[in-house]
Coordinates of C-alpha atoms in Angstrom, one line a residue:
X1 CA 85.1 111.9 31.1
X2 CA 82.5 111.6 33.8
X3 CA 83.8 108.3 35.0
X4 CA 87.4 109.7 35.2
X5 CA 86.0 112.4 37.3
X6 CA 84.1 110.0 39.6
X7 CA 87.6 108.2 40.1
X8 CA 89.0 111.5 40.8
X9 CA 86.7 112.0 43.8
X10 CA 87.1 108.6 45.0
X11 CA 91.0 108.8 45.0
X12 CA 90.5 112.3 47.0
X13 CA 88.1 110.2 49.5
X14 CA 90.7 107.6 49.7
X15 CA 91.9 108.7 53.3
X16 CA 88.4 108.2 54.7
X17 CA 88.2 104.9 53.5
X18 CA 91.6 103.9 54.6
X19 CA 90.8 105.3 58.2
X20 CA 87.6 103.5 58.1
X21 CA 89.7 100.0 57.5
X22 CA 92.2 101.1 60.1
X23 CA 89.4 101.9 62.6
X24 CA 87.9 98.6 62.0
X25 CA 90.8 96.1 62.4
X26 CA 93.7 98.4 64.3
X27 CA 93.1 97.2 67.8
X28 CA 96.2 99.7 69.5
X29 CA 95.5 102.6 67.1
X30 CA 98.9 103.9 67.3
X31 CA 101.0 106.2 65.1
X32 CA 98.0 108.0 63.6
X33 CA 99.9 110.9 62.7
X34 CA 102.1 109.1 60.6
X35 CA 99.2 107.4 59.1
X36 CA 97.2 110.8 58.1
X37 CA 100.5 112.1 56.6
X38 CA 101.3 109.0 54.5
X39 CA 97.7 108.3 53.3
X40 CA 96.8 112.0 52.5
X41 CA 100.3 112.4 50.5
X42 CA 99.3 109.1 48.9
X43 CA 96.0 110.5 47.7
X44 CA 97.5 113.6 46.4
X45 CA 100.2 112.0 44.2
X46 CA 97.5 109.3 43.2
X47 CA 95.0 112.6 42.2
X48 CA 97.9 114.1 40.0
X49 CA 98.6 110.8 38.4
X50 CA 95.0 110.5 37.3
X51 CA 94.1 114.1 36.7
X52 CA 92.0 115.2 33.8
X53 CA 92.7 117.9 31.2
X54 CA 90.8 120.5 29.2
X55 CA 93.0 121.7 26.7
X56 CA 96.2 120.9 28.7
X57 CA 94.7 122.7 31.8
X58 CA 94.9 120.1 34.7
X59 CA 91.7 119.1 36.8
X60 CA 92.1 117.2 40.1
X61 CA 91.2 117.4 43.9
X62 CA 94.7 117.6 45.4
X63 CA 93.8 120.3 47.8
X64 CA 91.1 118.0 49.5
X65 CA 93.4 115.6 51.4
X66 CA 95.9 118.5 51.7
X67 CA 93.5 120.8 53.5
X68 CA 91.4 118.2 55.3
X69 CA 94.6 116.3 56.6
X70 CA 96.0 119.5 57.7
X71 CA 93.1 120.7 59.9
X72 CA 92.6 117.2 61.4
X73 CA 96.3 116.4 61.6
X74 CA 98.0 119.7 63.0
X75 CA 100.6 122.0 62.0
X76 CA 103.5 119.2 61.4
X77 CA 101.1 117.4 58.9
X78 CA 100.2 121.0 57.3
X79 CA 103.9 121.6 56.4
X80 CA 104.4 118.0 55.3
X81 CA 101.6 117.8 53.0
X82 CA 102.1 121.6 51.6
X83 CA 105.7 120.7 50.7
X84 CA 104.5 117.5 49.2
X85 CA 102.1 119.5 47.1
X86 CA 104.6 122.0 45.8
X87 CA 107.1 119.3 44.9
X88 CA 104.6 117.3 43.0
X89 CA 103.4 120.4 41.1
X90 CA 107.0 121.5 40.3
X91 CA 107.6 117.7 38.9
X92 CA 104.5 117.6 36.9
X93 CA 104.0 121.2 35.9
X94 CA 103.1 121.8 32.2
X95 CA 102.9 125.4 32.5
X96 CA 103.7 128.6 34.4
X97 CA 100.1 128.7 35.9
X98 CA 101.1 125.9 38.3
X99 CA 103.1 128.5 40.2
X100 CA 100.0 130.2 41.0
X101 CA 98.8 126.9 42.5
X102 CA 101.9 126.5 44.6
X103 CA 101.7 130.1 45.6
X104 CA 97.9 129.5 46.5
X105 CA 98.8 126.5 48.6
X106 CA 101.0 128.7 50.5
X107 CA 98.6 131.5 51.1
X108 CA 96.2 129.0 52.4
X109 CA 98.6 127.8 55.2
X110 CA 98.0 130.8 57.6
X111 CA 94.2 130.1 57.3
X112 CA 94.9 126.5 58.0
X113 CA 96.9 127.3 61.0
X114 CA 94.2 129.7 62.5
X115 CA 91.7 127.2 62.5
X116 CA 93.6 123.9 63.1
X117 CA 93.8 124.6 66.9
X118 CA 90.7 123.1 68.6
X119 CA 89.3 122.0 65.1
X120 CA 88.4 118.5 66.4
X121 CA 86.3 120.2 69.2
X122 CA 84.3 122.3 67.0
X123 CA 80.8 121.5 66.2
X124 CA 80.0 119.9 63.0
X125 CA 78.2 122.9 61.4
X126 CA 81.2 125.3 62.3
X127 CA 83.5 122.5 60.6
X128 CA 81.5 122.5 57.7
X129 CA 81.5 126.4 57.6
X130 CA 85.4 126.6 57.8
X131 CA 85.9 123.7 55.3
X132 CA 83.4 125.2 52.7
X133 CA 85.1 128.8 53.1
X134 CA 88.3 127.5 52.4
X135 CA 87.2 125.6 49.3
X136 CA 85.9 128.9 48.3
X137 CA 89.4 130.2 48.6
X138 CA 90.4 127.1 46.6
X139 CA 88.2 128.1 43.8
X140 CA 89.6 131.6 43.8
X141 CA 93.2 130.0 43.4
X142 CA 91.9 127.5 40.7
X143 CA 90.0 130.5 38.7
X144 CA 93.1 132.8 38.9
X145 CA 95.3 129.8 37.5
X146 CA 92.7 129.2 34.8
X147 CA 92.9 133.0 33.7
X148 CA 96.5 133.1 33.4
X149 CA 96.3 129.8 31.3
X150 CA 93.8 131.2 29.2
X151 CA 95.6 134.5 28.8
X152 CA 98.8 132.5 27.8
X153 CA 97.5 129.8 25.6
X154 CA 94.4 131.2 24.1
X155 CA 92.7 127.8 23.9
X156 CA 89.3 127.3 21.8
X157 CA 87.1 125.9 24.2
X158 CA 83.8 124.3 23.5
X159 CA 80.7 124.5 25.5
X160 CA 80.9 121.0 26.8
X161 CA 84.4 121.6 28.0
X162 CA 83.5 124.9 29.7
X163 CA 80.6 123.0 31.3
X164 CA 82.9 120.2 32.4
X165 CA 85.4 122.6 33.8
X166 CA 82.7 124.5 35.6
X167 CA 81.2 121.5 37.0
X168 CA 84.5 119.9 38.1
X169 CA 85.5 122.9 40.0
X170 CA 82.1 123.4 41.8
X171 CA 82.3 119.5 42.8
X172 CA 85.2 120.9 45.0
X173 CA 82.5 122.0 47.5
X174 CA 80.6 118.3 47.2
X175 CA 84.1 116.3 47.6
X176 CA 84.9 118.6 50.7
X177 CA 81.6 118.4 52.3
X178 CA 81.7 114.6 52.1
X179 CA 85.3 114.3 53.4
X180 CA 84.1 116.1 56.7
X181 CA 81.0 114.2 56.8
X182 CA 82.8 110.8 56.6
X183 CA 85.5 112.0 58.9
X184 CA 82.9 113.2 61.4
X185 CA 81.3 110.0 61.2
X186 CA 84.6 108.3 61.9
X187 CA 85.5 110.4 64.7
X188 CA 81.9 110.0 66.4
X189 CA 82.5 106.2 66.1
X190 CA 85.8 106.4 67.7
X191 CA 84.3 108.4 70.6
X192 CA 81.4 106.0 71.1
X193 CA 83.9 103.0 70.9
X194 CA 86.0 104.8 73.6
X195 CA 83.2 105.6 75.8
X196 CA 81.8 101.9 75.3
X197 CA 85.3 100.5 76.2
X198 CA 85.3 102.7 79.4
X199 CA 81.8 101.5 80.2
X200 CA 82.7 97.9 79.7
X201 CA 85.8 98.3 81.5
X202 CA 83.8 99.8 84.4
X203 CA 81.3 97.2 84.4
X204 CA 84.0 94.3 84.3
X205 CA 85.5 95.9 87.4
X206 CA 82.2 96.3 89.2
X207 CA 81.3 92.7 88.1
X208 CA 84.6 91.4 89.4
X209 CA 84.3 93.5 92.8
X210 CA 80.5 92.0 93.2
X211 CA 81.9 88.4 92.3
X212 CA 84.6 88.7 95.0
X213 CA 82.4 89.8 97.5
X214 CA 80.1 87.4 97.0
X215 CA 82.5 84.7 97.0
X216 CA 84.3 85.8 100.0
X217 CA 81.3 86.8 102.1
X218 CA 80.3 84.5 105.1
X219 CA 76.9 84.2 103.7
X220 CA 75.7 81.6 101.3
X221 CA 74.6 83.1 98.1
X222 CA 72.5 81.6 95.2
X223 CA 71.6 83.6 92.0
X224 CA 69.1 81.9 89.5
X225 CA 67.8 83.8 86.3
X226 CA 64.2 84.2 85.5
X227 CA 63.8 80.5 84.3
X228 CA 65.1 79.3 87.6
X229 CA 68.6 78.1 86.3
X230 CA 71.6 78.7 88.7
X231 CA 73.8 81.4 87.2
X232 CA 76.1 81.9 90.4
X233 CA 76.6 80.1 93.7
X234 CA 79.4 80.7 95.9
X235 CA 81.5 78.2 98.2
X236 CA 79.9 79.0 101.4
X237 CA 76.4 78.3 99.9
X238 CA 77.9 74.7 98.7
X239 CA 79.3 74.4 102.1
X240 CA 76.1 75.2 104.1
X241 CA 73.8 73.1 101.6
X242 CA 76.1 70.3 100.8
X243 CA 73.4 67.8 101.9
X244 CA 71.1 69.4 99.4
X245 CA 73.5 69.2 96.7
X246 CA 74.8 65.9 97.4
X247 CA 78.6 66.9 97.3
X248 CA 78.3 68.4 93.7
X249 CA 81.1 71.3 92.9
X250 CA 80.3 74.7 91.6
X251 CA 80.9 73.9 88.0
X252 CA 78.4 71.1 88.2
X253 CA 75.8 73.1 90.0
X254 CA 76.0 76.1 87.6
X255 CA 73.4 75.6 84.6
X256 CA 71.3 73.4 86.8
X257 CA 67.6 74.2 87.8
X258 CA 67.4 75.2 91.4
X259 CA 64.9 72.2 91.8
X260 CA 67.8 69.9 92.4
X261 CA 67.7 71.1 95.9
X262 CA 64.8 69.4 97.0
X263 CA 62.4 66.7 96.2
X264 CA 59.0 68.4 96.8
X265 CA 58.6 72.3 97.0
X266 CA 56.3 72.1 100.1
X267 CA 58.8 70.3 102.0
X268 CA 61.9 72.3 101.5
X269 CA 62.1 76.2 102.8
X270 CA 64.9 77.2 100.3
X271 CA 62.9 75.9 97.2
X272 CA 59.8 77.6 98.3
X273 CA 61.5 80.8 99.1
X274 CA 63.0 80.8 95.6
X275 CA 59.8 79.9 93.8
X276 CA 58.1 82.8 95.7
X277 CA 61.0 85.3 94.8
X278 CA 60.7 84.2 91.1
X279 CA 56.7 84.9 91.2
X280 CA 57.2 88.5 92.6
X281 CA 57.6 88.4 96.5
X282 CA 59.9 91.2 97.0
X283 CA 61.7 89.5 100.0
X284 CA 60.7 86.6 102.5
X285 CA 62.7 85.4 105.4
X286 CA 62.6 82.1 107.5
X287 CA 64.4 80.8 110.4
X288 CA 65.3 77.1 109.9
X289 CA 66.9 74.8 112.5
X290 CA 68.4 71.6 111.0
X291 CA 70.9 69.1 112.5
X292 CA 71.8 71.4 115.7
X293 CA 72.4 74.5 113.2
X294 CA 70.0 77.6 113.1
X295 CA 70.0 79.3 109.5
X296 CA 68.5 82.7 108.6
X297 CA 67.3 82.5 105.0
X298 CA 66.2 85.1 102.7
X299 CA 64.8 85.0 99.5
X300 CA 65.3 88.3 97.1
X301 CA 63.1 89.0 93.9
X302 CA 65.6 90.7 91.3
X303 CA 64.0 93.0 89.0
X304 CA 65.0 95.1 85.9
X305 CA 65.1 98.7 87.1
X306 CA 63.9 100.3 84.0
X307 CA 61.0 98.3 83.4
X308 CA 60.4 96.4 86.5
X309 CA 60.4 93.1 84.8
X310 CA 61.5 90.1 87.1
X311 CA 65.0 88.8 85.7
X312 CA 65.8 86.4 88.5
X313 CA 66.0 85.8 92.1
X314 CA 68.7 85.4 95.1
X315 CA 68.8 83.3 97.9
X316 CA 70.9 84.3 100.8
X317 CA 71.6 81.7 103.6
X318 CA 73.2 82.6 107.1
X319 CA 74.4 80.1 109.8
X320 CA 73.4 82.1 112.9
X321 CA 74.1 79.2 115.3
X322 CA 77.1 80.9 116.8
X323 CA 75.5 84.3 116.8
X324 CA 72.5 83.0 118.5
X325 CA 74.6 81.4 121.1
X326 CA 76.6 84.6 121.7
X327 CA 73.5 86.6 121.9
X328 CA 72.1 84.3 124.7
X329 CA 75.6 84.3 126.4
X330 CA 75.5 88.0 126.3
X331 CA 72.1 88.2 127.9
X332 CA 73.0 85.8 130.4
X333 CA 76.2 87.8 131.5
X334 CA 74.2 90.9 131.5
X335 CA 71.6 89.2 133.7
X336 CA 74.5 88.0 136.0
X337 CA 76.2 91.3 135.7
X338 CA 73.1 92.9 137.1
X339 CA 72.7 90.2 139.8
X340 CA 76.4 90.8 140.8
X341 CA 76.0 94.7 141.1
X342 CA 73.0 94.1 143.2
X343 CA 74.6 91.3 145.4
X344 CA 77.6 93.6 145.8
X345 CA 75.6 96.3 147.1
X346 CA 73.6 94.0 149.4
X347 CA 76.5 92.2 150.9
X348 CA 78.5 95.6 151.3
X349 CA 75.5 96.5 153.3
X350 CA 75.4 93.3 155.3
X351 CA 78.9 93.6 156.7
X352 CA 77.8 96.6 158.9
X353 CA 75.0 94.8 161.0
X354 CA 77.2 91.9 160.9
X355 CA 80.0 93.9 162.7
X356 CA 77.5 95.2 165.4
X357 CA 76.3 91.4 165.9
X358 CA 79.8 90.3 166.4
X359 CA 80.5 93.0 168.9
X360 CA 77.6 92.2 170.9
X361 CA 78.3 88.4 171.0
X362 CA 81.9 89.1 172.1
X363 CA 80.4 91.4 175.0
X364 CA 77.8 88.8 175.8
X365 CA 80.5 86.1 175.7
X366 CA 82.5 88.0 178.3
X367 CA 79.5 88.4 180.6
X368 CA 78.1 84.8 180.3
X369 CA 79.0 81.7 182.4
X370 CA 82.1 79.6 181.3
X371 CA 79.9 76.7 180.0
X372 CA 78.5 79.0 177.4
X373 CA 81.5 80.3 175.8
X374 CA 82.0 77.6 173.5
X375 CA 78.3 78.7 171.9
X376 CA 79.6 82.1 171.4
X377 CA 82.9 81.1 170.2
X378 CA 81.1 79.1 167.4
X379 CA 78.7 82.0 166.7
X380 CA 81.8 84.3 166.1
X381 CA 83.5 81.9 164.0
X382 CA 80.4 81.4 161.8
X383 CA 80.1 85.4 161.7
X384 CA 83.9 85.5 160.4
X385 CA 83.4 82.9 158.2
X386 CA 80.4 84.9 156.4
X387 CA 82.5 88.1 156.4
X388 CA 85.3 86.2 154.6
X389 CA 82.8 85.2 152.0
X390 CA 81.7 88.5 151.7
X391 CA 85.2 90.0 151.3
X392 CA 85.8 87.4 148.5
X393 CA 82.7 88.0 146.8
X394 CA 83.0 91.9 146.7
X395 CA 86.6 91.3 145.3
X396 CA 85.4 89.2 142.6
X397 CA 82.4 91.5 141.9
X398 CA 84.1 94.8 141.9
X399 CA 85.7 96.0 138.7
X400 CA 88.1 98.2 140.0
X401 CA 91.6 99.5 138.9
X402 CA 94.2 97.8 141.1
X403 CA 97.6 99.8 141.3
X404 CA 100.9 98.0 140.7
X405 CA 104.4 98.4 141.1
X406 CA 107.6 97.0 139.9
X407 CA 108.5 94.3 142.4
X408 CA 110.0 90.8 142.6
X409 CA 107.6 87.7 142.9
X410 CA 110.3 86.0 145.1
X411 CA 110.1 89.0 147.6
X412 CA 106.2 88.4 147.8
X413 CA 106.6 84.6 148.4
X414 CA 109.4 84.9 150.9
X415 CA 107.1 87.5 153.0
X416 CA 104.2 85.3 153.2
X417 CA 106.2 81.9 153.8
X418 CA 106.1 82.3 157.8
X419 CA 102.3 82.3 157.6
X420 CA 102.3 79.2 155.1
X421 CA 104.5 77.4 157.3
X422 CA 102.6 77.9 160.2
X423 CA 99.6 76.6 158.6
X424 CA 101.3 73.6 157.4
X425 CA 102.7 72.8 161.0
X426 CA 99.2 73.1 162.3
X427 CA 98.3 70.3 159.7
X428 CA 101.4 68.0 160.1
X429 CA 102.3 69.0 156.5
X430 CA 105.7 70.4 154.9
X431 CA 106.4 73.0 152.4
X432 CA 109.2 72.8 149.7
X433 CA 110.1 75.9 148.1
X434 CA 112.2 76.0 145.0
X435 CA 112.7 79.6 143.4
X436 CA 114.5 80.2 140.4
X437 CA 118.1 81.9 140.8
X438 CA 117.3 84.9 138.8
X439 CA 113.6 86.1 137.9
X440 CA 112.6 89.3 136.1
X441 CA 110.5 91.7 138.0
X442 CA 107.1 92.3 137.2
X443 CA 104.3 94.8 137.7
X444 CA 102.3 93.4 140.7
X445 CA 100.0 94.3 143.2
X446 CA 101.4 93.0 146.5
X447 CA 98.3 92.4 148.3
X448 CA 96.6 90.6 145.6
X449 CA 99.5 88.3 144.9
X450 CA 99.7 87.4 148.4
X451 CA 95.7 86.5 148.4
X452 CA 96.7 84.4 145.3
X453 CA 99.4 82.3 146.8
X454 CA 97.6 81.9 149.9
X455 CA 94.5 80.7 148.2
X456 CA 96.4 78.1 146.0
X457 CA 98.6 77.1 148.9
X458 CA 95.6 76.5 151.3
X459 CA 93.6 74.6 148.6
X460 CA 96.7 72.4 148.2
X461 CA 97.0 71.8 151.9
X462 CA 93.2 71.1 152.2
X463 CA 93.6 68.5 149.5
X464 CA 96.3 66.5 151.6
X465 CA 96.0 64.5 154.5
X466 CA 99.0 64.5 157.3
X467 CA 102.6 64.4 156.2
X468 CA 101.5 65.9 152.8
X469 CA 104.2 68.1 150.9
X470 CA 103.3 71.3 149.1
X471 CA 105.8 72.5 146.6
X472 CA 106.0 76.1 145.5
X473 CA 108.4 76.6 142.3
X474 CA 109.4 79.6 140.2
X475 CA 110.8 79.6 136.6
X476 CA 112.0 82.0 134.4
X477 CA 111.4 81.7 130.7
X478 CA 112.1 84.3 127.8
X479 CA 108.4 85.4 127.5
X480 CA 106.9 84.6 130.9
X481 CA 107.4 83.8 134.4
X482 CA 105.7 80.7 135.9
X483 CA 104.8 79.9 139.3
X484 CA 103.7 76.3 140.2
X485 CA 102.0 75.5 143.4
X486 CA 101.9 71.5 143.7
X487 CA 100.3 69.0 146.3
X488 CA 100.5 65.3 146.4
X489 CA 96.7 65.1 147.6
X490 CA 94.0 63.0 146.1
X491 CA 93.7 64.7 142.8
X492 CA 90.6 66.1 141.1
X493 CA 88.2 64.3 139.1
X494 CA 88.5 65.1 135.2
X495 CA 84.7 65.5 135.2
X496 CA 85.4 68.5 137.6
X497 CA 88.3 70.2 136.0
X498 CA 86.5 72.2 133.7
X499 CA 84.3 73.9 136.4
X500 CA 86.8 74.8 139.1
X501 CA 86.9 78.3 138.2
X502 CA 83.1 78.9 138.1
X503 CA 82.0 81.2 140.8
X504 CA 80.3 79.1 143.5
X505 CA 81.1 75.8 142.2
X506 CA 83.0 73.9 145.0
X507 CA 84.0 70.3 146.1
X508 CA 84.6 71.1 149.7
X509 CA 81.9 70.5 152.4
X510 CA 82.3 74.0 153.8
X511 CA 83.7 75.8 150.6
X512 CA 82.3 79.1 149.0
X513 CA 83.1 78.5 145.1
X514 CA 84.7 81.9 145.2
X515 CA 88.5 81.2 146.0
X516 CA 89.7 80.0 142.7
X517 CA 87.3 82.5 140.6
X518 CA 89.1 85.0 142.4
X519 CA 92.5 83.9 141.8
X520 CA 91.5 83.7 138.1
X521 CA 90.3 87.4 138.3
X522 CA 93.8 88.4 140.0
X523 CA 96.0 86.3 137.4
X524 CA 94.0 88.0 134.4
X525 CA 94.3 91.4 135.9
X526 CA 98.1 90.9 135.7
X527 CA 98.2 89.9 132.2
X528 CA 98.5 86.0 133.0
X529 CA 96.8 82.8 132.7
X530 CA 96.2 80.0 135.3
X531 CA 95.8 76.5 134.3
X532 CA 95.5 73.3 136.3
X533 CA 97.0 69.8 135.9
X534 CA 95.7 67.0 138.2
X535 CA 95.8 63.2 138.3
X536 CA 93.7 61.3 140.5
X537 CA 95.5 59.6 143.5
X538 CA 98.8 61.5 142.5
X539 CA 98.2 65.4 143.2
X540 CA 97.3 68.5 141.6
X541 CA 99.6 71.4 140.1
X542 CA 98.2 74.8 139.7
X543 CA 100.4 76.8 136.8
X544 CA 100.3 80.6 136.9
X545 CA 102.1 82.1 133.9
X546 CA 102.5 86.0 133.9
X547 CA 103.1 87.0 130.3
X548 CA 106.1 89.8 130.4
X549 CA 104.7 92.0 127.4
X550 CA 101.1 91.8 128.6
X551 CA 101.8 92.4 132.2
X552 CA 104.1 95.4 131.2
X553 CA 101.5 96.7 128.8
X554 CA 98.7 96.5 131.3
X555 CA 100.7 98.5 133.9
X556 CA 99.4 101.9 134.9
X557 CA 103.0 103.4 135.2
X558 CA 105.6 103.2 132.5
X559 CA 108.8 101.2 133.0
X560 CA 112.3 101.8 131.8
X561 CA 113.6 99.7 128.8
X562 CA 115.4 96.6 130.1
X563 CA 115.3 93.5 131.9
X564 CA 115.3 93.8 136.0
X565 CA 116.4 90.5 137.7
X566 CA 116.0 89.8 141.5

């Protein structure tokens, strides 16, 4: 009898054991409501099949899966399990007292409905109170059923039978309590597993982000564990330290001790920094120059934040060669800018006394004997030349906004042609003009364009002897307009081509070295590019390209859409 009672208790607790197995092996954990319904219904039917009797009065624990399943599953499961309870009772009923249990189950439904909402969110103590309270109601129903049975059947019960009956019914409290305890334990494991899954997923995402950042960063990064074994190394580190790694790939380096990078720790900076970091040095930084490269290397000690135990070290290598060069270049440019500003101010002030000197020299020339006029002419020419140098220098040094307007490059060339023809005639040279039939208009500053063409043309004339031919040509392309100035002079040596646009660099005896830099400044101010193509003994061609998009984008005034042709 007691063995059968223990079996009944196990059958009543069967849903908990099934949920435990399902929790351990079901990964998706879908169809939970269907599982609760089917398992609790199966438990009720099995409990009815193995129920014990005391003088034909049934003893079982069918109420347990019905009540607990309804509380944890909801209204739908409550109606389903109550219906199955009533149907099974009607099918296996021995006497009219079974109607009392069916009616009692129906009376429990409002109580279950009252507490099922938010039942899962209640505290464990509150859940036990509700379940044990409902259990008391079950015992009232069972007692009413037994009283009716006793009144109808008039059984002669022995003391042992009465004891068994009372203990069986009181065991309802134990079974219900155990059911809630096991269910809460299972739910707590589910919550912990869900939280663990979320933490694991967040950890995985953070690891991926950190790993991608390390792999894509322009810094060489190496991580080693507390034993000095390489746990991570990015491609940049392999590239920067390829001489130390002997051409090994990443998978060949992982798991190796960092000592593979050097022969002796005292001779290698990186090995020494990692060794210091593994011995507790928080941060060490050193500059290293190898094979014309400058590296900034940093060794970092990595500790466990909770207990401050050293768990590894990191090495960061940064190639700062280009950065160092740019820093030096920036410093040089700043110094040149300061010198240029000072020189511009000084030269601007020099022009005023020079103008006075030239005026008095011209007055002295008029009052001096004729044989001295040549001396005064030389002085005045040199003063004019000095003033021209100052003007070129000021044009190059001043960073001013140039007003542009929509005009044709051909018109500017045609306006300046008489002056160029006069210069060519004086030198015994000739000019060939080849202009495109149709050319788009550009945003140009007329004064600067004339200065650009004059400088390039006169440079070409000075490079040619008598009977030289200077060629000016324009060509229209879809994206740009090109101006070519070609001479058939002696050409420019290849070693001098790279320095033509440097300020103050000149190959002429009386040159200032400011003409071509000024041309470059004018072209760039108009959104263009200038290039030179020269062959010794053949001649030189200066090509000026005006990018139409950049030219209009940099214009001070907006231009209507469309192509203007001149």
